[in-house]
Amino acid sequence: MLFRSSSYAIIGPSGAGKSTIADLLLRFYEPDTGNIVLNDIRIHELDPMELRGKIVMVEQQARVFNATIYSNIAFGRSARLEEVRRACKLACIDGDIMNFPLGYQTLISYQGGNLSGGQRQRIVLARALLMKADVLVLDESLSALDESTRKAVFENVLSEYADGIVILITHDLSLTQSVDKVIDLTQADGQARHALEPTP
């Protein structure tokens, strides 16, 4: 169940079921017991495609394509460059892009070989931010960033989603200080043990 606040962190050891919660939310699987409720609506009452249209998930493995940076972020949308740049500024990647001789027209090589891991993650995050979905799920998708950049990006995301829902799946406990609720999973059974207010 999602609480009525805007941001959540799901923490716990590997294998506890953190990513499984995201898969359940997107209805890739159906729960054996219990219900998942989104704003008082059981998600099994929603059309799966409609539900997935309202949720965007950014995974740890950043998938980029052999196309320009602009095309990778616009991803088939007729977005103006100004819109793409705004998303990139939120993801703290605009400066890196503008340092390339061709800027947003820079061609990303096969599997993003001409980008660092952190640059790939931020480009994919910018793509997600441009979609303006109601729910943004970040599944270890800031892991390749240094601490200060990771914090700055996450604060930008929370500001952008002040009226939406952000779900952060992470091992980085420092980011949990910024969210409304922390869901801690037990190692034994992968179920939510408790939802805690962040420690001041």
Protein backbone atom coordinates (compact mmCIF):
# COMPACT_ATOMS: atom_id res chain seq x y z
CA MET A 1 0.00 0.00 0.00
CA LEU A 2 1.25 3.49 -0.82
CA PHE A 3 0.78 6.08 1.89
CA ARG A 4 -0.63 9.51 1.20
CA SER A 5 2.60 11.40 0.97
CA SER A 6 4.80 12.16 -1.96
CA SER A 7 8.01 10.23 -1.54
CA TYR A 8 9.16 6.85 -0.26
CA ALA A 9 12.40 4.96 0.11
CA ILE A 10 12.46 1.17 0.05
CA ILE A 11 15.54 -0.18 1.77
CA GLY A 12 16.82 -3.59 2.78
CA PRO A 13 19.51 -6.11 1.90
CA SER A 14 19.87 -7.71 -1.52
CA GLY A 15 17.21 -10.34 -2.07
CA ALA A 16 14.73 -8.77 0.35
CA GLY A 17 12.27 -8.00 -2.45
CA LYS A 18 12.82 -4.30 -3.09
CA SER A 19 12.67 -4.54 -6.88
CA THR A 20 9.85 -7.07 -6.66
CA ILE A 21 7.68 -4.37 -5.08
CA ALA A 22 8.22 -2.21 -8.18
CA ASP A 23 7.31 -5.15 -10.43
CA LEU A 24 4.12 -5.72 -8.41
CA LEU A 25 3.26 -2.04 -8.65
CA LEU A 26 3.55 -2.22 -12.44
CA ARG A 27 1.52 -5.45 -12.44
CA PHE A 28 4.24 -7.55 -14.00
CA TYR A 29 3.20 -9.96 -11.26
CA GLU A 30 0.06 -10.25 -9.17
CA PRO A 31 0.38 -10.55 -5.38
CA ASP A 32 -0.46 -13.93 -3.86
CA THR A 33 -2.14 -12.24 -0.91
CA GLY A 34 -3.10 -8.73 0.10
CA ASN A 35 -3.71 -5.67 -2.05
CA ILE A 36 -1.71 -2.84 -3.55
CA VAL A 37 -3.62 0.42 -3.27
CA LEU A 38 -2.81 3.61 -5.12
CA ASN A 39 -4.74 6.64 -3.84
CA ASP A 40 -7.53 4.42 -2.45
CA ILE A 41 -7.83 2.40 -5.68
CA ARG A 42 -6.80 -1.24 -5.78
CA ILE A 43 -4.48 -1.46 -8.74
CA HIS A 44 -5.95 -4.76 -9.93
CA GLU A 45 -9.06 -2.70 -10.75
CA LEU A 46 -7.01 -0.60 -13.18
CA ASP A 47 -6.17 -1.54 -16.74
CA PRO A 48 -2.50 -2.65 -16.75
CA MET A 49 -1.61 -0.50 -19.76
CA GLU A 50 -3.31 2.54 -18.24
CA LEU A 51 -1.48 1.92 -14.98
CA ARG A 52 1.90 1.59 -16.70
CA GLY A 53 1.20 4.81 -18.57
CA LYS A 54 1.12 6.62 -15.23
CA ILE A 55 4.28 5.04 -13.82
CA VAL A 56 7.81 5.27 -15.15
CA MET A 57 10.61 3.17 -13.71
CA VAL A 58 14.30 3.98 -14.05
CA GLU A 59 16.52 0.98 -13.44
CA GLN A 60 20.16 0.74 -12.38
CA GLN A 61 21.21 -0.52 -15.81
CA ALA A 62 20.86 2.60 -17.94
CA ARG A 63 19.74 1.68 -21.46
CA VAL A 64 20.87 4.13 -24.11
CA PHE A 65 20.74 3.80 -27.87
CA ASN A 66 23.03 4.45 -30.81
CA ALA A 67 21.44 7.82 -31.58
CA THR A 68 21.93 11.44 -30.60
CA ILE A 69 21.66 12.50 -26.98
CA TYR A 70 18.56 14.50 -27.89
CA SER A 71 16.91 11.48 -29.49
CA ASN A 72 17.79 9.28 -26.52
CA ILE A 73 16.02 11.67 -24.18
CA ALA A 74 13.10 12.69 -26.38
CA PHE A 75 12.60 8.98 -27.14
CA GLY A 76 10.18 9.43 -30.04
CA ARG A 77 8.38 12.43 -28.54
CA SER A 78 8.20 15.72 -30.41
CA ALA A 79 9.82 17.54 -27.51
CA ARG A 80 11.37 20.95 -27.97
CA LEU A 81 15.04 21.28 -27.17
CA GLU A 82 14.12 23.61 -24.31
CA GLU A 83 12.00 20.86 -22.74
CA VAL A 84 14.77 18.32 -23.13
CA ARG A 85 17.32 20.70 -21.63
CA ARG A 86 15.06 21.40 -18.65
CA ALA A 87 14.83 17.69 -17.91
CA CYS A 88 18.59 17.43 -18.25
CA LYS A 89 19.17 20.31 -15.88
CA LEU A 90 17.02 18.54 -13.30
CA ALA A 91 19.14 15.43 -13.83
CA CYS A 92 22.34 17.53 -13.55
CA ILE A 93 23.58 16.38 -16.97
CA ASP A 94 23.03 19.49 -19.12
CA GLY A 95 26.50 20.85 -18.35
CA ASP A 96 28.16 17.59 -19.37
CA ILE A 97 26.20 17.50 -22.62
CA MET A 98 27.01 21.09 -23.51
CA ASN A 99 30.71 20.31 -23.04
CA PHE A 100 30.54 17.91 -25.99
CA PRO A 101 31.43 19.68 -29.29
CA LEU A 102 28.05 18.79 -30.78
CA GLY A 103 26.05 19.23 -27.60
CA TYR A 104 22.68 17.51 -27.79
CA GLN A 105 23.45 16.32 -31.31
CA THR A 106 26.33 14.20 -30.01
CA LEU A 107 25.95 10.61 -31.19
CA ILE A 108 25.96 8.06 -28.38
CA SER A 109 28.09 5.10 -29.39
CA TYR A 110 27.11 1.46 -29.03
CA GLN A 111 25.92 0.77 -25.46
CA GLY A 112 26.95 4.27 -24.47
CA GLY A 113 30.65 3.57 -24.73
CA ASN A 114 31.50 7.27 -25.03
CA LEU A 115 29.71 8.10 -21.78
CA SER A 116 30.49 7.36 -18.16
CA GLY A 117 28.12 5.22 -16.11
CA GLY A 118 26.90 8.28 -14.26
CA GLN A 119 26.26 10.16 -17.48
CA ARG A 120 24.24 7.25 -18.86
CA GLN A 121 22.16 7.07 -15.69
CA ARG A 122 21.41 10.79 -15.76
CA ILE A 123 20.46 10.75 -19.45
CA VAL A 124 17.98 7.95 -18.78
CA LEU A 125 16.65 9.83 -15.76
CA ALA A 126 16.17 12.93 -17.92
CA ARG A 127 14.21 10.76 -20.37
CA ALA A 128 11.95 9.65 -17.51
CA LEU A 129 11.48 13.19 -16.20
CA LEU A 130 10.46 14.35 -19.66
CA MET A 131 7.63 11.77 -19.62
CA LYS A 132 6.01 13.56 -16.65
CA ALA A 133 4.40 10.41 -15.31
CA ASP A 134 2.38 10.50 -12.08
CA VAL A 135 4.70 8.03 -10.33
CA LEU A 136 8.48 7.85 -10.70
CA VAL A 137 10.26 4.72 -9.49
CA LEU A 138 14.04 4.92 -9.13
CA ASP A 139 15.51 1.44 -8.73
CA GLU A 140 19.16 2.03 -7.74
CA SER A 141 19.25 4.38 -10.73
CA LEU A 142 21.57 6.92 -9.09
CA SER A 143 24.15 4.38 -7.96
CA ALA A 144 26.90 5.45 -10.38
CA LEU A 145 26.85 9.08 -9.23
CA ASP A 146 29.16 10.58 -6.66
CA GLU A 147 27.56 11.50 -3.34
CA SER A 148 27.13 15.23 -3.94
CA THR A 149 25.72 14.79 -7.45
CA ARG A 150 23.41 11.99 -6.29
CA LYS A 151 22.01 14.20 -3.55
CA ALA A 152 21.55 17.18 -5.88
CA VAL A 153 19.78 15.07 -8.51
CA PHE A 154 17.48 13.49 -5.95
CA GLU A 155 16.55 16.84 -4.42
CA ASN A 156 15.69 18.10 -7.93
CA VAL A 157 13.52 15.02 -8.51
CA LEU A 158 11.65 15.52 -5.24
CA SER A 159 11.04 19.17 -6.08
CA GLU A 160 9.77 18.27 -9.56
CA TYR A 161 7.48 15.62 -8.07
CA ALA A 162 6.15 17.71 -5.20
CA ASP A 163 2.61 16.86 -6.36
CA GLY A 164 3.40 13.33 -7.51
CA ILE A 165 4.84 10.13 -6.08
CA VAL A 166 8.51 9.17 -5.99
CA ILE A 167 9.59 5.69 -4.92
CA LEU A 168 13.31 5.29 -4.34
CA ILE A 169 14.76 1.78 -4.11
CA THR A 170 18.22 2.17 -2.68
CA HIS A 171 21.07 0.95 -0.51
CA ASP A 172 22.12 4.58 0.07
CA LEU A 173 20.66 5.42 3.46
CA SER A 174 21.74 9.06 3.20
CA LEU A 175 19.01 9.70 0.62
CA THR A 176 16.32 8.40 2.95
CA GLN A 177 16.61 11.56 5.02
CA SER A 178 14.81 13.47 2.26
CA VAL A 179 11.74 11.27 1.81
CA ASP A 180 8.41 11.21 3.62
CA LYS A 181 8.35 7.50 4.43
CA VAL A 182 10.96 4.76 4.66
CA ILE A 183 9.85 1.17 4.06
CA ASP A 184 12.32 -1.27 5.58
CA LEU A 185 12.18 -4.85 4.35
CA THR A 186 13.20 -7.84 6.37
CA GLN A 187 15.72 -10.24 4.93
CA ALA A 188 13.77 -13.30 6.03
CA ASP A 189 10.58 -13.00 4.05
CA GLY A 190 10.89 -9.86 1.91
CA GLN A 191 7.72 -8.33 3.33
CA ALA A 192 7.48 -4.78 4.58
CA ARG A 193 8.33 -4.82 8.26
CA HIS A 194 7.45 -1.24 9.00
CA ALA A 195 7.14 2.22 7.52
CA LEU A 196 9.15 4.76 9.44
CA GLU A 197 9.39 8.51 9.47
CA PRO A 198 12.90 9.49 8.41
CA THR A 199 15.28 10.13 11.28
CA PRO A 200 15.70 13.90 11.76
